[in-house]
Phi, psi and omega in degrees: 000135182288143178271116184293338183277328184254346182289136178294127182292152179292156179296150180293144178276358181250146169283159182300321180293332177289322179295327180293342179294338181272354181260125180296141180297144179290147181285125181294146178289143174298153181288144174291162181207162180259142176233129180244145180289332179227075186296143178236094184302137177061018178226091184290159173285135181233071181287149174289333178216130174247121179252128178244109181267115180246322183288155178301313180299317181292323177298319181292317180300314182285335176297329180283349183281110186280342186277355181285151182235126180288124181238351181178182181209153168264126181256119173255113185303334182280351179262115182287152177275347183298135180094345178281147179273165179292312176274146180305132182223154178296335181278353181287149170261090188214173175219089186265152181244128182235158168249140179257359177214095190294339185297312184222017180053040185288333177232125179242136178245133173240117180263109182267094183260008178238153179283133178251120181298150183303320183287349179257356187298318185290321180290326176291317178299322180293329177286316185286332175232085187204222186288330184266338177229112183239092184273156172280327183213149184229137173236124180248130182244116181221180180251154173286130173266119187301327181289344180256004185258132179271099183137182182256133178246123179276131179291349181265359181238153178254143179223156171215140180223166180221155169231145184227153172284167182298319181292328177288320182290334178295330180279078184286162175078226187288344184278347178286149186287311181251114182256146176076018179246134180290152175284153179300132186301143177298137181095344175275158189232142169241131181228187177076207185297320181300316179294320179295321179293316179295321176297324177297319177297317181298317181295328183261011178056042178258141175293111184230141178227132173251121178248121178247141183236161179218142000282179183290330184223159175127152181296327182295319181285333173298315178297322179297311181296317179298320179295318179298318181293317182290325184282322190247331193246308187233064184293337184269353182264146178274108180254025181294150182248134185289174187294333181271015186299320184300311182293318181294318180293325178298317178295319180296320182299321183279337181270340181286136179292130176203152181292144179280131180242106186294336182294337180287345186242018179249000000 
């Protein structure tokens, strides 16, 4: 007599696509949208520079900037508001939009403090660089993901690399945004929201630069990012960090969601 527990079951008489017919389709997520504190219908924002801070170090540097003014937010329906503070905080899961020059909105900063799923990256990029925000130039700040990097990255050393759109690379010499930074090594990959944003710039013929730094967390890489911004991008702004920066950044680093990399602890 055959043992029903150990006997290999017969193959299914249904194809996989037939089995899916019995599963109700998943409800599509609502589309993300932008909300502005002082909306201007039919009049998009046209900053000379749009900065998108995605990496932990860049978020921390701009959080310390007291002169920025909150003008709007990107709302992702899948990100709950519970746990967010009334005033913008590093611990919030939010995507706030600031102006760094209130007179004419010449520089706009977007702090992306929430995780954007890969399948939502393109629709979010289209919102941030689209009909309502039309920048002349874009700077994206993200971190190097060790699993996407071709080569060995030491956790004790800091690195920065860049990728540029064709229109940005044509402006050789002093007209390029980030000078003295090596290009991202061939064979290495950038994905997610940062890649979608740079691709959006390329499609719209916008001067765009993606700067990635390593490691993902730590005081040394914060200093590196701050130095790059002061030297090349925002020389007139005070990006100094107060005395309690180390403790606050340490707490932020451990609470921010990020993939675990076992090589950092071996």
